[in-house]
Structure formats: structure tokens, C-alpha cells
PDB file of C-alpha atoms in Angstrom:
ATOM      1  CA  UNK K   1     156.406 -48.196  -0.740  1.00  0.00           C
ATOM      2  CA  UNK K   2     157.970 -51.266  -1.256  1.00  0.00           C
ATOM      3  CA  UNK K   3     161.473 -50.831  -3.138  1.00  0.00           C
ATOM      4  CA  UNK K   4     162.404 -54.210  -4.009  1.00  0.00           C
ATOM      5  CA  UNK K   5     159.721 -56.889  -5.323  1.00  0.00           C
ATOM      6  CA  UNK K   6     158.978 -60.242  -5.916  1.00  0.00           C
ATOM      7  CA  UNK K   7     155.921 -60.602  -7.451  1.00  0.00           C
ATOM      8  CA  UNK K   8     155.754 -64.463  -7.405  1.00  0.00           C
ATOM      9  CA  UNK K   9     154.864 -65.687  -4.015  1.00  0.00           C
ATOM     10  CA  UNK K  10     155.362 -69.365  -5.167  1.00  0.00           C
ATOM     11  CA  UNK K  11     157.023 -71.236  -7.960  1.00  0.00           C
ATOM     12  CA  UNK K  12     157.222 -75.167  -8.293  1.00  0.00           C
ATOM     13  CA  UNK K  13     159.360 -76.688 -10.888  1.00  0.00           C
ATOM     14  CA  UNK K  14     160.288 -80.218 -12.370  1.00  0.00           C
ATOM     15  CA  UNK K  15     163.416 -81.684 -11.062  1.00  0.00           C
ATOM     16  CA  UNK K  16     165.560 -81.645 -14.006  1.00  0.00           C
ATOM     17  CA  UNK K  17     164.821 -78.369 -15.298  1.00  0.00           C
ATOM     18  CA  UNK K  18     165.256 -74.804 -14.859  1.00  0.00           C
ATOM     19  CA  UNK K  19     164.066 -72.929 -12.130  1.00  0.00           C
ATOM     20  CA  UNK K  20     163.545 -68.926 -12.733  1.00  0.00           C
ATOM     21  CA  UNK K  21     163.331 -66.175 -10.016  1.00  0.00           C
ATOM     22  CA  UNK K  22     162.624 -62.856 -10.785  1.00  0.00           C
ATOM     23  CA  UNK K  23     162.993 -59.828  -8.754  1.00  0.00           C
ATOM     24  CA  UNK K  24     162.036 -56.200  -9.472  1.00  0.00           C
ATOM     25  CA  UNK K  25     163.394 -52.754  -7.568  1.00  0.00           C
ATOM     26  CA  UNK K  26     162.107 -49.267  -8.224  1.00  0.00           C
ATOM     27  CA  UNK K  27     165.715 -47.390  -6.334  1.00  0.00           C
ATOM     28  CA  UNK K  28     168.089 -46.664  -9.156  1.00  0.00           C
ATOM     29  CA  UNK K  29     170.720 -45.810  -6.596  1.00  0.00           C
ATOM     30  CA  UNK K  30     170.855 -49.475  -5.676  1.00  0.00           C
ATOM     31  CA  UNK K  31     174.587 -50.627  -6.616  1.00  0.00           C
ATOM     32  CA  UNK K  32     174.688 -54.600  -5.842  1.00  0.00           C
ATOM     33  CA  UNK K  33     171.993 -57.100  -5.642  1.00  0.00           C
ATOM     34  CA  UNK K  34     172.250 -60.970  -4.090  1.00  0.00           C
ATOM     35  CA  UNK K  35     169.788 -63.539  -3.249  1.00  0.00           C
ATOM     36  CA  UNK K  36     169.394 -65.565  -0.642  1.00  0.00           C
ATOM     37  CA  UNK K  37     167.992 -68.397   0.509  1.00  0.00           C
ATOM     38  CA  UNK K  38     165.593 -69.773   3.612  1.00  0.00           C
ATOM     39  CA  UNK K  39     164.991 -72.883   4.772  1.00  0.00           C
ATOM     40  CA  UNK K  40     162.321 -72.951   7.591  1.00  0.00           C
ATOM     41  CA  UNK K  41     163.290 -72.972  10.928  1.00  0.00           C
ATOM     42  CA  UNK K  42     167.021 -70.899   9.844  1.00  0.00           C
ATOM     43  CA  UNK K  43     168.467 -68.064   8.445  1.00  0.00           C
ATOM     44  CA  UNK K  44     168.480 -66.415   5.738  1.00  0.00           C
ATOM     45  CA  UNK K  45     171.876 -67.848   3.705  1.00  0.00           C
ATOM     46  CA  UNK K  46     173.752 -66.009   0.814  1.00  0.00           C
ATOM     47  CA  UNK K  47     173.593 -67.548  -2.171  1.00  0.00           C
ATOM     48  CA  UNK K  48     174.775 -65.415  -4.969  1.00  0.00           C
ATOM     49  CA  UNK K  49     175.292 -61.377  -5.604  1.00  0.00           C
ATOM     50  CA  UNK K  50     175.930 -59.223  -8.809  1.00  0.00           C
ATOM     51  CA  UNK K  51     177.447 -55.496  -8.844  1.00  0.00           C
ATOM     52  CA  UNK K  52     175.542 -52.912 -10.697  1.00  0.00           C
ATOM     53  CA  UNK K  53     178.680 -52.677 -13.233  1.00  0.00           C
ATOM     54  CA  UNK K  54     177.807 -56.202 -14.768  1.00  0.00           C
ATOM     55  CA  UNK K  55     174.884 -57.914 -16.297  1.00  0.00           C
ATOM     56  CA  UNK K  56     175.724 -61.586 -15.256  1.00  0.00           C
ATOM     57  CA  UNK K  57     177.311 -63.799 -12.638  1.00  0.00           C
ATOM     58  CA  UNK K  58     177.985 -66.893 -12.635  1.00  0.00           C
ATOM     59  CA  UNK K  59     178.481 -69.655  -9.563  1.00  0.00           C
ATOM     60  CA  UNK K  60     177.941 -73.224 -10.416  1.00  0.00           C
ATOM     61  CA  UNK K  61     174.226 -74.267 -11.332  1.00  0.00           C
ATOM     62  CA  UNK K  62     173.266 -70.392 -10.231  1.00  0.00           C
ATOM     63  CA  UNK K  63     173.316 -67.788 -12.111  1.00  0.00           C
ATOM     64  CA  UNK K  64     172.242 -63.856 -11.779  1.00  0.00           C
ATOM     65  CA  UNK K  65     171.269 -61.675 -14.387  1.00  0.00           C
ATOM     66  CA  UNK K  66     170.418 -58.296 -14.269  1.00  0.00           C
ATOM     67  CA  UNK K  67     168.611 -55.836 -16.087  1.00  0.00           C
ATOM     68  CA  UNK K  68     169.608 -52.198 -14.858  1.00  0.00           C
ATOM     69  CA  UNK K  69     167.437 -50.232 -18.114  1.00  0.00           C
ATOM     70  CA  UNK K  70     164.532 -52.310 -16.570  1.00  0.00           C
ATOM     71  CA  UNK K  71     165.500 -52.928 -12.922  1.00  0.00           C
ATOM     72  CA  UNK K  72     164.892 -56.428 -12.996  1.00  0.00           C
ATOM     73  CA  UNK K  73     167.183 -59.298 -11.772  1.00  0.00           C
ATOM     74  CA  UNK K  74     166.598 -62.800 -11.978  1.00  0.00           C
ATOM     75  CA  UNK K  75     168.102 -65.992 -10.515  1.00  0.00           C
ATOM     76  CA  UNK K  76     168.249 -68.744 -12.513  1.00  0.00           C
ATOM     77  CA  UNK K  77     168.808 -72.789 -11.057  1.00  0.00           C
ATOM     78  CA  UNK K  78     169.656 -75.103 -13.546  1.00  0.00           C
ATOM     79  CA  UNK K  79     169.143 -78.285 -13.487  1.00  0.00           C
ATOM     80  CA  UNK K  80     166.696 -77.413 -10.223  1.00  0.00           C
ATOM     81  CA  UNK K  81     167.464 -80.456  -7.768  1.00  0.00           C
ATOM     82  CA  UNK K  82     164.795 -80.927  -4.729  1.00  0.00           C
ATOM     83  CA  UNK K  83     167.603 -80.062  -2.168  1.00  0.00           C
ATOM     84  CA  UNK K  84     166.736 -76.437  -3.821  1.00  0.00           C
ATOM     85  CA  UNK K  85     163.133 -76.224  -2.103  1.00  0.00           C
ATOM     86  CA  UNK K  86     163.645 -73.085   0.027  1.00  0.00           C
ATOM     87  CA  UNK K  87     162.202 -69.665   0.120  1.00  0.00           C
ATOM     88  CA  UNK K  88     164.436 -67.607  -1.913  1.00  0.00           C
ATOM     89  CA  UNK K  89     165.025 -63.547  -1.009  1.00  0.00           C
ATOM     90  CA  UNK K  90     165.887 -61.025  -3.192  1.00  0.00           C
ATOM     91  CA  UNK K  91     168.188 -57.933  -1.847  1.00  0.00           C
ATOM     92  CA  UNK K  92     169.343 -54.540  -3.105  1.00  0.00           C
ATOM     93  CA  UNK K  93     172.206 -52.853  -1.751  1.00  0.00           C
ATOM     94  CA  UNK K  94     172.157 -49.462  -0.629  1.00  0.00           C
ATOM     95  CA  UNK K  95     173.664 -46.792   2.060  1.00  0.00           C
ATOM     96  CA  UNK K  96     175.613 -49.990   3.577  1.00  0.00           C
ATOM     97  CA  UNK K  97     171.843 -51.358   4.205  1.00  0.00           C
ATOM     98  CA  UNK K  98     170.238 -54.077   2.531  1.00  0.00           C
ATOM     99  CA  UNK K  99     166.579 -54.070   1.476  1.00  0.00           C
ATOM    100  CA  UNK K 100     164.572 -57.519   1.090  1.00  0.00           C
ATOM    101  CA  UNK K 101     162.077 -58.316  -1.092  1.00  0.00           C
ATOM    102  CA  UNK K 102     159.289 -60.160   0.182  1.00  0.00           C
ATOM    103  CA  UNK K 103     160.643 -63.787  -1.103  1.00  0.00           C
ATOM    104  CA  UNK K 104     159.490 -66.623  -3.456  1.00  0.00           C
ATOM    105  CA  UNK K 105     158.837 -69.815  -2.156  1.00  0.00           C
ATOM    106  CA  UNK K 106     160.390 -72.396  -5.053  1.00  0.00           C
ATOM    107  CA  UNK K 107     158.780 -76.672  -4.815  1.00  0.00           C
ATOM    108  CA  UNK K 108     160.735 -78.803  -6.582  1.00  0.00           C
ATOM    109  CA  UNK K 109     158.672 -81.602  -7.768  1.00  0.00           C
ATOM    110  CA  UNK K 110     160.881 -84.832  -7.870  1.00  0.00           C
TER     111      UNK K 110
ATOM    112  CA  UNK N  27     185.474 -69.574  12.939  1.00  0.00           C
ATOM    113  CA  UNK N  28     181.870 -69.968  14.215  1.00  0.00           C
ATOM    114  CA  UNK N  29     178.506 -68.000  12.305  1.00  0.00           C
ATOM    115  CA  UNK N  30     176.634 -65.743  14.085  1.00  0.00           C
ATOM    116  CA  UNK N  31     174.168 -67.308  16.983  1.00  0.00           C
ATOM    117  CA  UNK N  32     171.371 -65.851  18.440  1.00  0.00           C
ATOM    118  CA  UNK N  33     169.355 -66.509  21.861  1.00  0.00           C
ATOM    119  CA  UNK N  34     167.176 -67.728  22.578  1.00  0.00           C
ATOM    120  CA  UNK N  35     165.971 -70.009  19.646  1.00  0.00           C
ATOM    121  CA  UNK N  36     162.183 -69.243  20.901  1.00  0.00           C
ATOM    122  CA  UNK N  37     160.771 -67.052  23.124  1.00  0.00           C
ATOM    123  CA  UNK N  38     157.195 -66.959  24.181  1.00  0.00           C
ATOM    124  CA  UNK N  39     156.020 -63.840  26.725  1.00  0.00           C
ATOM    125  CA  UNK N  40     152.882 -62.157  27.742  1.00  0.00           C
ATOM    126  CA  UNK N  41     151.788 -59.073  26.268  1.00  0.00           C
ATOM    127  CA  UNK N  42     153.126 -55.943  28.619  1.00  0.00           C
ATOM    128  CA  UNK N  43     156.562 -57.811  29.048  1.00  0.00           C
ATOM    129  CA  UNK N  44     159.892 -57.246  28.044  1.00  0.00           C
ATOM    130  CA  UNK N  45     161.779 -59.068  26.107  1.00  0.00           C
ATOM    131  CA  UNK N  46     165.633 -59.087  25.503  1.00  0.00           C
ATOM    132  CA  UNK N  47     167.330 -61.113  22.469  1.00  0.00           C
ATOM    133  CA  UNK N  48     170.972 -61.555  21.705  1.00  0.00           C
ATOM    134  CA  UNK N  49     173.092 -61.522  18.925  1.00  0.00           C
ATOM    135  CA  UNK N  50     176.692 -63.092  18.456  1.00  0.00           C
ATOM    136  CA  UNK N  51     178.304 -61.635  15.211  1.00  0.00           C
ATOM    137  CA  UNK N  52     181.205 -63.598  13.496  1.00  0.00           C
ATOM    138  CA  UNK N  53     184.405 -62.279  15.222  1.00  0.00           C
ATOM    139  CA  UNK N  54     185.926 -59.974  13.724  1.00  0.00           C
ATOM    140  CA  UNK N  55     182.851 -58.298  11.607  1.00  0.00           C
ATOM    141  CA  UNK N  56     182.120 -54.326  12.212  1.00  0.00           C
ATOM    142  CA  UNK N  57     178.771 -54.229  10.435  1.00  0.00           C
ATOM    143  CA  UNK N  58     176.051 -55.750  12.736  1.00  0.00           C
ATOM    144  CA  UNK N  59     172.242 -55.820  11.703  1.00  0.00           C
ATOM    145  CA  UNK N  60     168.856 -56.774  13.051  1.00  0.00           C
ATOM    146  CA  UNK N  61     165.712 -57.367  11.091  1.00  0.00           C
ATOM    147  CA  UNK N  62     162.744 -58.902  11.789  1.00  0.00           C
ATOM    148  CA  UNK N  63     160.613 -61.108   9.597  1.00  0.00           C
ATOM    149  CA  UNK N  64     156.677 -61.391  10.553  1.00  0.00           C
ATOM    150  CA  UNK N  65     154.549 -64.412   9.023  1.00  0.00           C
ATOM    151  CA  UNK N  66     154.324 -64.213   5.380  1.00  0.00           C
ATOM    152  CA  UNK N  67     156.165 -61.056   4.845  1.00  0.00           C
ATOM    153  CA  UNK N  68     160.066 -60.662   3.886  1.00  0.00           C
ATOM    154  CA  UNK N  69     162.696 -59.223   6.096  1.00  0.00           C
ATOM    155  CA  UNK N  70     161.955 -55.428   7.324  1.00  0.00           C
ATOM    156  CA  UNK N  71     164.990 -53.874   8.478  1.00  0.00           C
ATOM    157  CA  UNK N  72     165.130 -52.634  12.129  1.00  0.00           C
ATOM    158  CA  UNK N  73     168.676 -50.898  13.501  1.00  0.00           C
ATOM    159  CA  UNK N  74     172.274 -51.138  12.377  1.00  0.00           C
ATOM    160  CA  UNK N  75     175.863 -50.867  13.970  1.00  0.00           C
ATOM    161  CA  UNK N  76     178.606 -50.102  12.262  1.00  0.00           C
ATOM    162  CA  UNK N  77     181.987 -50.338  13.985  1.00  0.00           C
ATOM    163  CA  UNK N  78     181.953 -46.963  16.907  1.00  0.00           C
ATOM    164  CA  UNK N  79     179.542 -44.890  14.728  1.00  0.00           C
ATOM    165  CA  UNK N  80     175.883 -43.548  16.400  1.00  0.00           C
ATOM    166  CA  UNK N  81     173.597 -46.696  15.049  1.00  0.00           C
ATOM    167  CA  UNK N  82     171.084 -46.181  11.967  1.00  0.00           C
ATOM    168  CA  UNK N  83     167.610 -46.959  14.044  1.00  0.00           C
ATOM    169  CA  UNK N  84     165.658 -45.198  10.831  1.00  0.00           C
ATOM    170  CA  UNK N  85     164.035 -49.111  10.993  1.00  0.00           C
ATOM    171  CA  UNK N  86     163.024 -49.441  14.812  1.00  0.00           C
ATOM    172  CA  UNK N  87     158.701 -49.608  14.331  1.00  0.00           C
ATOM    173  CA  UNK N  88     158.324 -47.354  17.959  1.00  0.00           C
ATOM    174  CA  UNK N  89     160.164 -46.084  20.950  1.00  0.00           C
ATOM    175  CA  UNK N  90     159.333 -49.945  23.174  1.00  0.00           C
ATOM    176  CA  UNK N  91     161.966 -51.351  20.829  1.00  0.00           C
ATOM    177  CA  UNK N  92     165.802 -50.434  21.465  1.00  0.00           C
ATOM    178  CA  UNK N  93     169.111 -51.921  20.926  1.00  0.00           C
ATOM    179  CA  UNK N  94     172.634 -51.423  22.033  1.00  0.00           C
ATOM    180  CA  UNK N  95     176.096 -53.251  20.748  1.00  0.00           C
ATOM    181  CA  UNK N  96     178.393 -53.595  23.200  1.00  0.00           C
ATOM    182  CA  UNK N  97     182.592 -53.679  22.755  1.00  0.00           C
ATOM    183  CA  UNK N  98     182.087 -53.887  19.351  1.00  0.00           C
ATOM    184  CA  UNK N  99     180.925 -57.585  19.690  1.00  0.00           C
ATOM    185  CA  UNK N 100     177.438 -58.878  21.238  1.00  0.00           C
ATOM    186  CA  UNK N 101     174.090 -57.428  20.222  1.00  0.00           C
ATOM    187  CA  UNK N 102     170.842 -56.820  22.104  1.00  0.00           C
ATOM    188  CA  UNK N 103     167.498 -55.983  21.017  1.00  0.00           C
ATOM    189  CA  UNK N 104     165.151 -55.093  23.753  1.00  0.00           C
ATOM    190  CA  UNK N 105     161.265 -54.971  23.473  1.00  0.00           C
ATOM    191  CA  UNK N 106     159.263 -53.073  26.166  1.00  0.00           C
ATOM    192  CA  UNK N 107     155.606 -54.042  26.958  1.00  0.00           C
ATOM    193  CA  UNK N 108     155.757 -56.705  24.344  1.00  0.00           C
ATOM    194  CA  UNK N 109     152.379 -56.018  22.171  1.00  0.00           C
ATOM    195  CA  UNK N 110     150.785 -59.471  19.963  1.00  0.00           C
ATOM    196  CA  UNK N 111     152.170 -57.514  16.489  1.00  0.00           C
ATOM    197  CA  UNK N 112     155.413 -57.786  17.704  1.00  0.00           C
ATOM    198  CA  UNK N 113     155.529 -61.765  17.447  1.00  0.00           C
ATOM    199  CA  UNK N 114     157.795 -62.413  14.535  1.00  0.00           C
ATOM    200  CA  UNK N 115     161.350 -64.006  14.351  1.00  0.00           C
ATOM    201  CA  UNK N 116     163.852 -61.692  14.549  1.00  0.00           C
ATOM    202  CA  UNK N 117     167.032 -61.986  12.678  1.00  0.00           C
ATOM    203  CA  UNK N 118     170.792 -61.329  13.507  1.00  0.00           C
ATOM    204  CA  UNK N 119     173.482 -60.462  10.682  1.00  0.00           C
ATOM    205  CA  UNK N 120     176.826 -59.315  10.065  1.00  0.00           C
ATOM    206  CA  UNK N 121     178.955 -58.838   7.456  1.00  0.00           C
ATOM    207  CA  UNK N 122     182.739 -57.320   7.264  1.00  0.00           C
ATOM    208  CA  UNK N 123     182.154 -55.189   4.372  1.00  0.00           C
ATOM    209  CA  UNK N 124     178.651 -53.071   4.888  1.00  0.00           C
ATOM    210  CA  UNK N 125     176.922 -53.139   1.827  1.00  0.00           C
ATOM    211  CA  UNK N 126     177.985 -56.563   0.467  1.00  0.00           C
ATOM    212  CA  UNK N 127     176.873 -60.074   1.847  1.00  0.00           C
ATOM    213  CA  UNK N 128     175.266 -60.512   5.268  1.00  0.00           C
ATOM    214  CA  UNK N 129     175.819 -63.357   7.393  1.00  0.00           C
ATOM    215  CA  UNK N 130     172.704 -64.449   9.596  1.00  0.00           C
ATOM    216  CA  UNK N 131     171.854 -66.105  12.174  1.00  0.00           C
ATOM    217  CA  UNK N 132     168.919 -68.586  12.879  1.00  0.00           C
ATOM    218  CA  UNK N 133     166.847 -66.269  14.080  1.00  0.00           C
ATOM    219  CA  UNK N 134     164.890 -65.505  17.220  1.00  0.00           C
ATOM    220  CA  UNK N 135     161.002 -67.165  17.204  1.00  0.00           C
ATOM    221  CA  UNK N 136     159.114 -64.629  19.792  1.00  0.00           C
ATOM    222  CA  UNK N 137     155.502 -65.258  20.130  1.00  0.00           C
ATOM    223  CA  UNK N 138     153.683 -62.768  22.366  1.00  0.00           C
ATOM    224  CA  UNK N 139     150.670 -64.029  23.276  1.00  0.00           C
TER     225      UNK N 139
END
């Protein structure tokens, strides 16, 4: 039973505009949430994480929402540049463990 | 201070074999993970080390895969009788606060064939 989702397996977007990323979890006890990104051939990098006491953060052109009545989070990239092309990871934090949703691969079409 | 490394890059082995990878945490970091990431799938959680506590293996899929930590430091995860579902790329982290953001490494490309 997979606990955290991603239910987009691909996403392309314009340069320019706004790239959104949307991740779903079913554990309530979850208590911070990041995303990550992958570019082929590396690891996994951290990009941006949210505790379960807000409902936004805020880094740059990235910014994290969640949605803790509907346990939904979303990443949104704005303006989306083509250096943003990556495979992007959803994770829930829980018993000092991370679980991984099964990632969206985001094209950005120049 | 350097990120976490992993060897070897790529491995390629015949089924029956073992296998040993190796993890290099960020100095300094307690928290040491490994997970392993098969084609098209995300990143399934196999064993974690935190600081001298017994590891959390709840993630290990059978009894050919082990791993030890050793001085706090170095990581290996060994594979007995390598089977072709085992080919993945296996994946190093660490972090200083458990819970919070994971550093990883580049990962481990094993190929059983």
C-alpha cells in the first residue's frame, strides 16, 4: 500500500511558465514533507521541505504548499526554466524515515 | 566538507554472486540510509543506522541482503547470490537530523545479469 503518491508520471511545461507538482499521502502521522529532485545518472538532491505546522514555504522560484485536511502537497516552479528538467520526488517524514513517492518526470519545452 | 560517495559507480555480476557496495556519509552525520530505486519505480527504503542504536532493517526485501555501519562512519550493503530482480541502483544518504533532509549519494548502478 503505497503511502505517498504521485499520480502524474510525466509533466512537460512551457519555459516561461509555471510548472505544478502534486503529491498525495494517505499517513496522517506524517509531520514534514520535501521534494527532491533527480537528474539521471545522480542522486536524488533536496530541493525544498515544509513542516506539518505550516501551509506554505517559500525558497526562490519554489514554492510548497500543503494541504493537511486533504493530504495533498504540491510544488510549484515559477517561471519553469529548462535547467528544471529532472525527475522530481515527493517525501513524507515519519519515525526518522522518509517515504518516496514514485516521482514525476517534469520536460521543459524551451 | 565533501557529500556522501558511494562505490562503485556500476557494478555488473552474475546471478549466484555476491555483491558488496559502499557508502561514505558526510562526516559528522549519525543518521545513515540505504534505498534502492529499480527502473521506473521511486525509492523503496531498505535499512537504517542511526548513531550506536540496533539498525531499522523493517526495509531489507530477504535474508541475501545485509548491511553493517562500521565506527559510526562507512556503510556496506552486501547482496548474497545476487538474483536478476535485484538489479537496480542503490542509493546512499545521510542526514544529521533523522527525519529532516537527506543527503545522497550518486548511487550504485548493479546489473545482475
Amino acid at each position: 500500500d503505497q503511502q505517498v503518491k504521485q499520480n502524474s508520471p510525466s509533466l512537460s511545461v512551457q519555459e516561461g511558465r509555471i510548472s505544478i507538482l502534486n503529491c498525495d499521502y494517505t499517513n496522517s502521522m506524517f509531520d514534514y514533507f520535501l521534494w527532491y529532485k533527480k537528474y539521471p545518472a545522480e542522486g536524488p538532491t533536496f530541493l525544498i521541505s515544509i513542516s506539518s505546522i505550516k501551509d506554505k514555504n517559500e525558497d526562490g522560484r519554489f514554492t510548497v504548499f500543503l494541504n493537511k485536511s486533504a493530504k495533498h502537497l504540491s510544488l510549484h516552479i515559477v517561471p519553469s526554466q529548462p535547467g528544471d528538467s529532472a525527475v522530481y520526488f515527493c517525501a513524507a517524514s515519519g519515525n526518522e524515515k522518509l517515504t518516496f513517492g514514485t516521482g514525476t518526470r517534469l520536460t521543459i519545452i524551451p | 566538507g565533501a557529500g556522501v560517495s558511494q562505490s562503485p559507480s556500476n557494478k555488473v555480476t552474475e546471478k549466484g554472486k555476491d555483491v558488496e557496495l559502499r557508502c561514505d556519509p558526510i562526516s559528522g552525520h549519525t543518521a545513515l540510509y540505504w534505498y534502492r530505486q529499480s527502473l521506473g519505480q521511486g525509492l523503496e527504503f531498505l535499512i537504517y543506522f542511526q548513531g550506536n542504536s540496533a539498525p531499522d532493517k523493517s526495509g531489507l526485501p530477504s535474508d541475501r541482503f545485509s548491511a553493517e555501519r562500521t565506527g559510526g562512519s562507512v556503510s556496506t550493503l552486501t547482496i548474497q547470490r545476487t538474483q536478476q530482480e535485484d538489479s537496480a541502483v542503490y542509493l546512499c544518504a545521510s542526514t544529521a537530523f533523522p527525519g529532516e533532509a537527506q543527503y545522497f549519494g550518486p548511487g550504485t548502478r548493479l546489473t545482475v545479469l
